[in-house]
Amino acid sequence: MSAELFSLFYQFADVFAFLILSAAGLAIVFGMMGVINMAHGEFIMCGAYVTVGLVNLGVPLAVAQILAAVTAGLIGVLVEFLVVRRFYKRPLDSLLATWGLSLIVTQSMLLIVGSAVRGIGTPEGSFVIGGYTFSTYRLVLFGCAVAVLAGLYIIFMKTRFGVIARATMQNAAMARALGARTGRIYAISFGIGTGLAGLCGALYAPTMTLIPTMGATFVVESFVTVVIGGANVLLGTAPAAVFLAMIRMALNASYGQIIGQIGMLVAVILIIRVLPEGLSSVLVRRGR
Amino acid sequence: MFKLLEGPQTLGRGRLFWSCFVAVLAGALAYPLFADSYDVGNFAYFLIWIFMALGLCLMWGYGGMLSFGQTLFFGIAGYGYGVLAINMGGGTATIAALVLAVVLAMIAAGVLGYFMIWGGINGIFFGIVTLSATLVLAFFLGQTAGPEWHIGPARLNGFNGMKGMDPLTVGDFYIEGSALYYVMVALIVIVYLALRMLVNSGIGNVIVATRENPQRAEMLGYDVRKYQLLTFVIGSGLAGLSGALYTSWGQFITPSSIGLPAAAMPIVWVAFSGRSDLTATLVGSFLLLFGFQTITVYSQQAALVLMGALLLATVMLAPQGFVLGIGKLAADWWHGRRRRDDGAVMAEAGRLRSEES
């Protein structure tokens, strides 16, 4: 009996980790700046490619993954400086600009790197509970997702940067008047967002085929999680991921992946009819 | 009714504009007499996509709803035409299949639009939800390779695409080559003129008022949601028309004409052309399609990189669109030379300014 229960938890944890890791970066950028980064999938791809490249050079996997996340974060700061910065007053245009960027990056990668790169295989290691075999790496991913949430909580609730960032989020003009360098806050937040995207790519790199269009695998999940999560990462994205993971898990188990994805989309479309502001609006209102 | 062909919502009026229109139309009609049939077929292929661009122009430029889901409805109608044409048999039934496929896309748009618009989804999320739906449809069709995925005798065939449907046929006559070209030209003229009348009519004014300020439009007594839904259904239906025509043109459709990067293409055409005017969209989309096709011969990736760069450049340098900007400059120069203090020019300029907010 406990083996079945653990198996259920394992499936839930697998989907939950995927949703949190792919959506966290997007949610931070949206929450802070009201901008949806359409090149999110390309930062995920960047993280995956850097990881695999470094591992093939002989760097240990964990180190390569951290370096990949940092690389994606630094590129994100650069992109914020060159492109995104101009569009804070025009969120729809930022959508188009980052989409243009995403097209350029994906297709250039196809031109330069070609369609497939030698992968690095999932780290071995599995354990057995009551006759079922489970992959350890999937649980590591779940641990990483929880760690990301905990890390974001600490950064945004317990540090000086977090206080200023939340002040900027609430009223940028007032924060600027009080001496906060909002431009820098935006750049750092964007960097954190893309860094998390890079981390997502780094963590999933061993489990999937590397192709320049791999970002598309993640965008639907990250979009729908942010859409029903709303603007708040901790009070929105996390509950949204729990909720969607339950639906997804139930459908995946009985009907397969693609029906799971369609079911998730249908659930999201039904939810936005009732809660257009996302789950976080309800939770934040309750909390007050 | 024909008075509505000109009005405050569309650029181009007076004898000069309509003379140009007739000249271009005459050129388009005479073209197959001089060109060889391969080029005529290619031209018909560009024209297929114009409907999708005009539909997005209506939704985005006039209605203020940025839909990333044009290829979703393109795909629904494209696959719909294939399934219906195979199931109903060839012959004149293909015309019915075309109409039904477009209706199918409009019903789908109505359902999706109802949930989004009545849910009060705003600009950014409207784009994201439509794009999510598009990508999910592309993923779904991509994994329908097995023989169990069929509707009647029509096999979906996964990434390899669906084939085997008849082209548009009347009796025993296949509408192909220059016949198809003339059908396309006729349809474009009808759709273009009908859209001009729509946006200059009372309904069009409410659609534009909703774009400018939904609250104010609502306070004036209009149920803006109904107008938005109408705009979304018409715009998506036009994408569906493109899809059904595409399938009948090549007797073939694959999921790759739905997913990324196909979904980005209508956005690039309309943004580059100038979303706030139908004529600019018509001209600009045609130019871009022509250029894209020319480069695709050498490298599809390079063509897509260029499209991405064009989108980025448009947003950063000319958010109103390049074709529209150039057209405005020419028109201002022309009017300014003839009557320096003409009020009409100011009215045009005012129309542009109000959209920037």
CSV table of C-alpha atoms in Angstrom, one decimal, chain B:
chain,number,residue,atom,x,y,z
B,1,MET,CA,-23.3,51.0,-48.3
B,2,PHE,CA,-20.5,51.8,-50.7
B,3,LYS,CA,-19.9,55.0,-48.8
B,4,LEU,CA,-18.5,52.8,-46.0
B,5,LEU,CA,-15.5,51.9,-48.3
B,6,GLU,CA,-13.9,55.1,-47.2
B,7,GLY,CA,-13.9,56.5,-43.7
B,8,PRO,CA,-11.9,57.5,-40.7
B,9,GLN,CA,-10.7,54.0,-39.9
B,10,THR,CA,-9.0,53.3,-43.2
B,11,LEU,CA,-6.3,55.1,-45.1
B,12,GLY,CA,-6.7,55.9,-48.8
B,13,ARG,CA,-9.6,57.8,-50.2
B,14,GLY,CA,-10.5,59.8,-53.3
B,15,ARG,CA,-9.9,59.2,-56.9
B,16,LEU,CA,-6.1,58.8,-56.7
B,17,PHE,CA,-6.3,55.9,-54.3
B,18,TRP,CA,-9.0,54.1,-56.1
B,19,SER,CA,-7.3,54.6,-59.5
B,20,CYS,CA,-4.2,52.9,-57.9
B,21,PHE,CA,-6.4,50.1,-56.6
B,22,VAL,CA,-8.0,49.5,-60.0
B,23,ALA,CA,-4.5,49.6,-61.6
B,24,VAL,CA,-3.1,47.0,-59.2
B,25,LEU,CA,-6.2,44.8,-59.6
B,26,ALA,CA,-5.9,45.1,-63.4
B,27,GLY,CA,-2.2,44.1,-63.2
B,28,ALA,CA,-3.1,41.2,-61.0
B,29,LEU,CA,-5.8,40.0,-63.3
B,30,ALA,CA,-3.5,40.3,-66.4
B,31,TYR,CA,-0.6,38.6,-64.7
B,32,PRO,CA,-1.4,35.0,-65.7
B,33,LEU,CA,-1.5,36.0,-69.4
B,34,PHE,CA,2.2,36.8,-69.3
B,35,ALA,CA,3.7,34.5,-66.7
B,36,ASP,CA,4.2,30.8,-66.9
B,37,SER,CA,2.0,28.5,-64.9
B,38,TYR,CA,4.6,27.7,-62.3
B,39,ASP,CA,4.9,31.3,-61.3
B,40,VAL,CA,1.2,31.7,-61.2
B,41,GLY,CA,0.9,28.8,-58.8
B,42,ASN,CA,3.6,30.4,-56.6
B,43,PHE,CA,1.7,33.7,-56.6
B,44,ALA,CA,-1.5,31.9,-55.6
B,45,TYR,CA,0.6,30.4,-52.7
B,46,PHE,CA,1.5,33.9,-51.4
B,47,LEU,CA,-2.1,35.1,-51.7
B,48,ILE,CA,-3.3,32.2,-49.4
B,49,TRP,CA,-1.6,33.8,-46.4
B,50,ILE,CA,-3.1,37.3,-46.9
B,51,PHE,CA,-6.4,36.3,-45.3
B,52,MET,CA,-4.6,35.3,-42.1
B,53,ALA,CA,-2.8,38.6,-42.1
B,54,LEU,CA,-5.9,40.7,-42.7
B,55,GLY,CA,-7.7,38.8,-39.9
B,56,LEU,CA,-4.9,39.6,-37.4
B,57,CYS,CA,-4.9,43.2,-38.6
B,58,LEU,CA,-8.6,43.4,-37.7
B,59,MET,CA,-8.1,41.8,-34.3
B,60,TRP,CA,-4.9,43.5,-33.3
B,61,GLY,CA,-4.8,46.8,-35.1
B,62,TYR,CA,-8.5,47.6,-34.9
B,63,GLY,CA,-9.6,45.6,-31.9
B,64,GLY,CA,-6.5,45.8,-29.8
B,65,MET,CA,-6.5,42.0,-29.2
B,66,LEU,CA,-3.1,40.5,-29.9
B,67,SER,CA,-3.9,36.9,-30.8
B,68,PHE,CA,-0.9,34.6,-31.2
B,69,GLY,CA,-3.4,31.8,-32.3
B,70,GLN,CA,-3.8,32.5,-36.0
B,71,THR,CA,-2.1,29.3,-36.9
B,72,LEU,CA,-4.3,27.4,-34.4
B,73,PHE,CA,-7.4,28.3,-36.5
B,74,PHE,CA,-5.3,27.9,-39.7
B,75,GLY,CA,-4.6,24.3,-38.5
B,76,ILE,CA,-8.2,23.6,-37.4
B,77,ALA,CA,-9.6,24.6,-40.8
B,78,GLY,CA,-6.7,23.1,-42.7
B,79,TYR,CA,-7.1,19.7,-41.1
B,80,GLY,CA,-10.8,20.2,-41.1
B,81,TYR,CA,-10.8,20.6,-44.9
B,82,GLY,CA,-8.7,17.6,-45.3
B,83,VAL,CA,-10.9,15.3,-43.1
B,84,LEU,CA,-14.1,16.6,-44.7
B,85,ALA,CA,-12.9,16.5,-48.3
B,86,ILE,CA,-11.7,12.9,-47.8
B,87,ASN,CA,-14.8,11.8,-46.0
B,88,MET,CA,-17.3,13.5,-48.3
B,89,GLY,CA,-15.6,12.5,-51.5
B,90,GLY,CA,-14.3,14.8,-54.2
B,91,GLY,CA,-16.2,16.8,-56.7
B,92,THR,CA,-18.3,19.8,-55.8
B,93,ALA,CA,-18.4,18.5,-52.2
B,94,THR,CA,-15.0,20.1,-51.7
B,95,ILE,CA,-16.6,23.5,-51.8
B,96,ALA,CA,-18.8,22.5,-49.0
B,97,ALA,CA,-15.8,21.1,-47.2
B,98,LEU,CA,-14.1,24.5,-47.5
B,99,VAL,CA,-17.1,26.4,-46.1
B,100,LEU,CA,-17.6,23.8,-43.3
B,101,ALA,CA,-13.9,24.0,-42.4
B,102,VAL,CA,-14.0,27.7,-42.0
B,103,VAL,CA,-17.2,27.5,-39.9
B,104,LEU,CA,-15.4,24.9,-37.7
B,105,ALA,CA,-12.6,27.3,-37.1
B,106,MET,CA,-15.0,30.1,-36.3
B,107,ILE,CA,-16.9,27.8,-33.8
B,108,ALA,CA,-13.6,26.9,-32.1
B,109,ALA,CA,-12.7,30.6,-32.0
B,110,GLY,CA,-16.1,31.4,-30.5
B,111,VAL,CA,-15.6,28.8,-27.7
B,112,LEU,CA,-12.0,29.8,-26.9
B,113,GLY,CA,-12.9,33.5,-27.3
B,114,TYR,CA,-15.9,33.2,-24.9
B,115,PHE,CA,-13.7,31.8,-22.1
B,116,MET,CA,-11.0,34.4,-22.6
B,117,ILE,CA,-13.1,37.5,-23.2
B,118,TRP,CA,-15.8,36.8,-20.6
B,119,GLY,CA,-13.0,35.9,-18.2
B,120,GLY,CA,-11.6,39.4,-18.8
B,121,ILE,CA,-8.1,38.3,-19.9
B,122,ASN,CA,-5.9,41.3,-20.7
B,123,GLY,CA,-3.5,42.0,-23.6
B,124,ILE,CA,-0.5,39.9,-22.6
B,125,PHE,CA,-2.3,36.9,-21.3
B,126,PHE,CA,-4.6,36.9,-24.4
B,127,GLY,CA,-1.5,36.3,-26.5
B,128,ILE,CA,-0.1,33.7,-24.1
B,129,VAL,CA,-3.3,31.6,-23.8
B,130,THR,CA,-3.8,31.6,-27.6
B,131,LEU,CA,-0.2,30.6,-28.2
B,132,SER,CA,-0.5,27.8,-25.6
B,133,ALA,CA,-3.5,26.5,-27.3
B,134,THR,CA,-1.7,26.6,-30.7
B,135,LEU,CA,1.3,24.8,-29.4
B,136,VAL,CA,-0.8,22.1,-27.7
B,137,LEU,CA,-2.7,21.5,-31.0
B,138,ALA,CA,0.7,21.2,-32.8
B,139,PHE,CA,2.0,18.7,-30.2
B,140,PHE,CA,-1.2,16.7,-30.4
B,141,LEU,CA,-1.2,16.5,-34.1
B,142,GLY,CA,2.5,15.7,-34.1
B,143,GLN,CA,1.9,12.4,-32.2
B,144,THR,CA,-1.0,11.1,-34.2
B,145,ALA,CA,1.3,9.0,-36.4
B,146,GLY,CA,-0.2,5.6,-35.6
B,147,PRO,CA,-3.0,4.0,-37.7
B,148,GLU,CA,-5.4,4.4,-34.7
B,149,TRP,CA,-5.5,8.1,-35.4
B,150,HIS,CA,-8.0,8.5,-38.2
B,151,ILE,CA,-11.3,10.2,-38.8
B,152,GLY,CA,-13.3,8.0,-41.2
B,153,PRO,CA,-10.8,7.1,-44.0
B,154,ALA,CA,-8.7,10.2,-43.3
B,155,ARG,CA,-5.4,9.3,-41.6
B,156,LEU,CA,-3.8,12.2,-39.6
B,157,ASN,CA,-0.2,10.8,-40.0
B,158,GLY,CA,1.6,12.8,-37.3
B,159,PHE,CA,4.5,14.8,-38.4
B,160,ASN,CA,4.4,13.5,-41.9
B,161,GLY,CA,1.2,15.3,-42.4
B,162,MET,CA,-2.2,14.5,-43.8
B,163,LYS,CA,-2.5,14.0,-47.6
B,164,GLY,CA,-4.8,12.6,-50.2
B,165,MET,CA,-7.6,15.1,-50.1
B,166,ASP,CA,-8.9,16.5,-53.4
B,167,PRO,CA,-8.2,20.1,-54.4
B,168,LEU,CA,-11.2,22.5,-54.7
B,169,THR,CA,-13.4,21.1,-57.5
B,170,VAL,CA,-16.5,22.1,-59.3
B,171,GLY,CA,-18.1,19.1,-61.0
B,172,ASP,CA,-15.1,17.6,-62.9
B,173,PHE,CA,-13.1,20.8,-63.1
B,174,TYR,CA,-10.2,21.0,-60.6
B,175,ILE,CA,-9.6,24.6,-59.5
B,176,GLU,CA,-5.8,24.7,-59.9
B,177,GLY,CA,-3.1,26.9,-61.5
B,178,SER,CA,-4.5,30.1,-62.9
B,179,ALA,CA,-8.1,29.2,-62.0
B,180,LEU,CA,-7.1,29.0,-58.4
B,181,TYR,CA,-5.1,32.2,-58.8
B,182,TYR,CA,-8.3,34.0,-60.0
B,183,VAL,CA,-10.3,32.6,-57.1
B,184,MET,CA,-7.7,33.9,-54.7
B,185,VAL,CA,-7.7,37.3,-56.2
B,186,ALA,CA,-11.5,37.5,-56.2
B,187,LEU,CA,-11.6,36.3,-52.5
B,188,ILE,CA,-9.0,38.9,-51.5
B,189,VAL,CA,-10.8,41.7,-53.2
B,190,ILE,CA,-14.1,40.6,-51.5
B,191,VAL,CA,-12.5,40.2,-48.1
B,192,TYR,CA,-10.5,43.4,-48.3
B,193,LEU,CA,-13.5,45.6,-49.4
B,194,ALA,CA,-15.8,43.8,-46.8
B,195,LEU,CA,-13.3,44.5,-44.0
B,196,ARG,CA,-13.1,48.2,-45.1
B,197,MET,CA,-16.8,48.4,-44.9
B,198,LEU,CA,-16.9,46.6,-41.5
B,199,VAL,CA,-14.3,48.9,-39.8
B,200,ASN,CA,-15.9,52.0,-41.2
B,201,SER,CA,-19.4,51.0,-40.1
B,202,GLY,CA,-21.0,51.5,-36.7
B,203,ILE,CA,-19.7,48.1,-35.5
B,204,GLY,CA,-16.2,49.0,-36.6
B,205,ASN,CA,-16.3,52.3,-34.7
B,206,VAL,CA,-17.3,50.4,-31.5
B,207,ILE,CA,-14.4,47.9,-32.1
B,208,VAL,CA,-12.0,50.8,-32.4
B,209,ALA,CA,-13.5,52.6,-29.4
B,210,THR,CA,-13.0,49.4,-27.3
B,211,ARG,CA,-9.4,49.3,-28.3
B,212,GLU,CA,-8.9,52.9,-27.3
B,213,ASN,CA,-10.7,52.6,-23.9
B,214,PRO,CA,-12.8,49.6,-23.0
B,215,GLN,CA,-14.3,51.2,-19.9
B,216,ARG,CA,-15.4,54.3,-21.8
B,217,ALA,CA,-17.0,52.2,-24.5
B,218,GLU,CA,-18.8,50.2,-21.9
B,219,MET,CA,-20.0,53.4,-20.1
B,220,LEU,CA,-21.4,54.5,-23.4
B,221,GLY,CA,-23.7,51.5,-23.3
B,222,TYR,CA,-22.0,49.0,-25.5
B,223,ASP,CA,-21.4,45.4,-24.4
B,224,VAL,CA,-17.7,45.4,-25.4
B,225,ARG,CA,-17.4,41.7,-24.9
B,226,LYS,CA,-19.8,40.9,-27.7
B,227,TYR,CA,-17.9,43.2,-30.1
B,228,GLN,CA,-14.5,41.7,-29.0
B,229,LEU,CA,-15.9,38.2,-29.5
B,230,LEU,CA,-17.2,39.1,-33.0
B,231,THR,CA,-13.8,40.6,-33.9
B,232,PHE,CA,-12.0,37.5,-32.6
B,233,VAL,CA,-14.4,35.1,-34.5
B,234,ILE,CA,-14.1,37.0,-37.8
B,235,GLY,CA,-10.3,37.4,-37.5
B,236,SER,CA,-9.8,33.7,-36.6
B,237,GLY,CA,-12.3,32.7,-39.4
B,238,LEU,CA,-10.0,34.5,-41.9
B,239,ALA,CA,-7.1,32.5,-40.6
B,240,GLY,CA,-9.3,29.4,-41.1
B,241,LEU,CA,-9.9,30.4,-44.7
B,242,SER,CA,-6.2,30.6,-45.2
B,243,GLY,CA,-5.8,27.2,-43.7
B,244,ALA,CA,-8.5,25.5,-45.8
B,245,LEU,CA,-7.2,27.1,-49.0
B,246,TYR,CA,-3.6,26.0,-48.1
B,247,THR,CA,-4.7,22.4,-47.7
B,248,SER,CA,-6.6,22.4,-51.0
B,249,TRP,CA,-3.7,24.2,-52.7
B,250,GLY,CA,-1.1,21.6,-51.8
B,251,GLN,CA,-3.4,18.7,-50.9
B,252,PHE,CA,-1.2,18.4,-47.9
B,253,ILE,CA,-0.9,19.8,-44.3
B,254,THR,CA,1.5,19.1,-41.5
B,255,PRO,CA,1.7,20.1,-37.8
B,256,SER,CA,4.7,22.3,-38.6
B,257,SER,CA,2.4,24.9,-40.2
B,258,ILE,CA,0.7,25.3,-36.8
B,259,GLY,CA,3.5,25.3,-34.2
B,260,LEU,CA,6.5,27.5,-33.7
B,261,PRO,CA,7.9,29.3,-35.7
B,262,ALA,CA,4.9,29.3,-38.1
B,263,ALA,CA,2.8,30.9,-35.3
B,264,ALA,CA,5.2,33.9,-35.3
B,265,MET,CA,4.9,34.6,-39.0
B,266,PRO,CA,1.5,36.4,-39.1
B,267,ILE,CA,2.7,38.6,-36.2
B,268,VAL,CA,5.8,39.6,-38.2
B,269,TRP,CA,3.9,40.4,-41.3
B,270,VAL,CA,1.3,42.5,-39.6
B,271,ALA,CA,3.7,44.3,-37.2
B,272,PHE,CA,6.1,45.1,-40.0
B,273,SER,CA,3.4,46.3,-42.3
B,274,GLY,CA,1.5,48.5,-39.9
B,275,ARG,CA,-1.3,46.8,-37.9
B,276,SER,CA,-3.6,49.8,-37.8
B,277,ASP,CA,-4.5,49.8,-41.4
B,278,LEU,CA,-5.9,47.1,-43.7
B,279,THR,CA,-4.2,48.4,-46.9
B,280,ALA,CA,-0.8,48.6,-45.3
B,281,THR,CA,-1.2,45.1,-44.0
B,282,LEU,CA,-2.2,43.8,-47.4
B,283,VAL,CA,0.7,45.4,-49.2
B,284,GLY,CA,3.3,44.7,-46.5
B,285,SER,CA,2.3,41.1,-46.0
B,286,PHE,CA,2.6,40.4,-49.7
B,287,LEU,CA,6.0,42.0,-49.9
B,288,LEU,CA,7.3,40.1,-46.9
B,289,LEU,CA,5.9,36.8,-48.2
B,290,PHE,CA,7.5,37.4,-51.5
B,291,GLY,CA,10.9,38.2,-49.9
B,292,PHE,CA,10.6,35.3,-47.5
B,293,GLN,CA,10.0,32.9,-50.3
B,294,THR,CA,12.9,34.2,-52.3
B,295,ILE,CA,15.3,33.7,-49.3
B,296,THR,CA,13.8,30.3,-48.3
B,297,VAL,CA,15.0,28.9,-51.5
B,298,TYR,CA,18.6,29.3,-50.2
B,299,SER,CA,18.0,28.6,-46.5
B,300,GLN,CA,14.9,28.4,-44.4
B,301,GLN,CA,16.7,29.1,-41.2
B,302,ALA,CA,18.3,32.2,-42.6
B,303,ALA,CA,14.9,33.4,-43.7
B,304,LEU,CA,13.5,32.9,-40.2
B,305,VAL,CA,16.4,34.6,-38.6
B,306,LEU,CA,15.7,37.6,-40.8
B,307,MET,CA,12.0,37.5,-39.9
B,308,GLY,CA,13.0,37.6,-36.2
B,309,ALA,CA,15.3,40.5,-36.8
B,310,LEU,CA,12.6,42.3,-38.7
B,311,LEU,CA,10.2,41.9,-35.8
B,312,LEU,CA,12.8,43.1,-33.3
B,313,ALA,CA,13.7,46.1,-35.6
B,314,THR,CA,10.0,47.0,-36.1
B,315,VAL,CA,9.3,47.1,-32.4
B,316,MET,CA,12.4,49.0,-31.6
B,317,LEU,CA,12.5,51.5,-34.5
B,318,ALA,CA,9.0,51.8,-35.9
B,319,PRO,CA,6.3,50.4,-33.5
B,320,GLN,CA,3.6,51.5,-36.0
B,321,GLY,CA,5.0,49.5,-38.8
B,322,PHE,CA,7.4,50.3,-41.7
B,323,VAL,CA,5.0,50.1,-44.6
B,324,LEU,CA,2.4,52.3,-42.8
B,325,GLY,CA,5.1,54.8,-41.8
B,326,ILE,CA,6.4,55.1,-45.3
B,327,GLY,CA,2.9,55.3,-46.7
B,328,LYS,CA,2.0,58.1,-44.2
B,329,LEU,CA,5.2,60.0,-45.1
B,330,ALA,CA,4.3,59.9,-48.8
B,331,ALA,CA,0.7,60.8,-48.2
B,332,ASP,CA,1.6,63.7,-45.9
B,333,TRP,CA,4.1,65.0,-48.5
B,334,TRP,CA,1.6,64.7,-51.3
B,335,HIS,CA,-1.2,66.5,-49.3
B,336,GLY,CA,1.2,69.0,-47.8
B,337,ARG,CA,2.5,70.0,-51.3
B,338,ARG,CA,-1.1,70.5,-52.5
B,339,ARG,CA,-2.7,72.2,-49.5
B,340,ARG,CA,-0.4,73.1,-46.7
B,341,ASP,CA,-3.0,73.7,-44.1
B,342,ASP,CA,-5.4,70.9,-44.9
B,343,GLY,CA,-7.4,69.6,-42.0
B,344,ALA,CA,-7.6,66.1,-43.3
B,345,VAL,CA,-3.8,65.6,-42.8
B,346,MET,CA,-4.2,66.6,-39.2
B,347,ALA,CA,-7.1,64.2,-38.7
B,348,GLU,CA,-4.9,61.4,-40.1
B,349,ALA,CA,-2.0,62.4,-37.8
B,350,GLY,CA,-4.4,62.5,-34.9
B,351,ARG,CA,-5.5,59.0,-35.6
B,352,LEU,CA,-2.0,57.8,-35.4
B,353,ARG,CA,-1.2,59.6,-32.2
B,354,SER,CA,-4.1,58.2,-30.3
B,355,GLU,CA,-3.0,54.6,-30.9
B,356,GLU,CA,0.4,55.1,-29.3
B,357,SER,CA,-1.0,55.4,-25.8
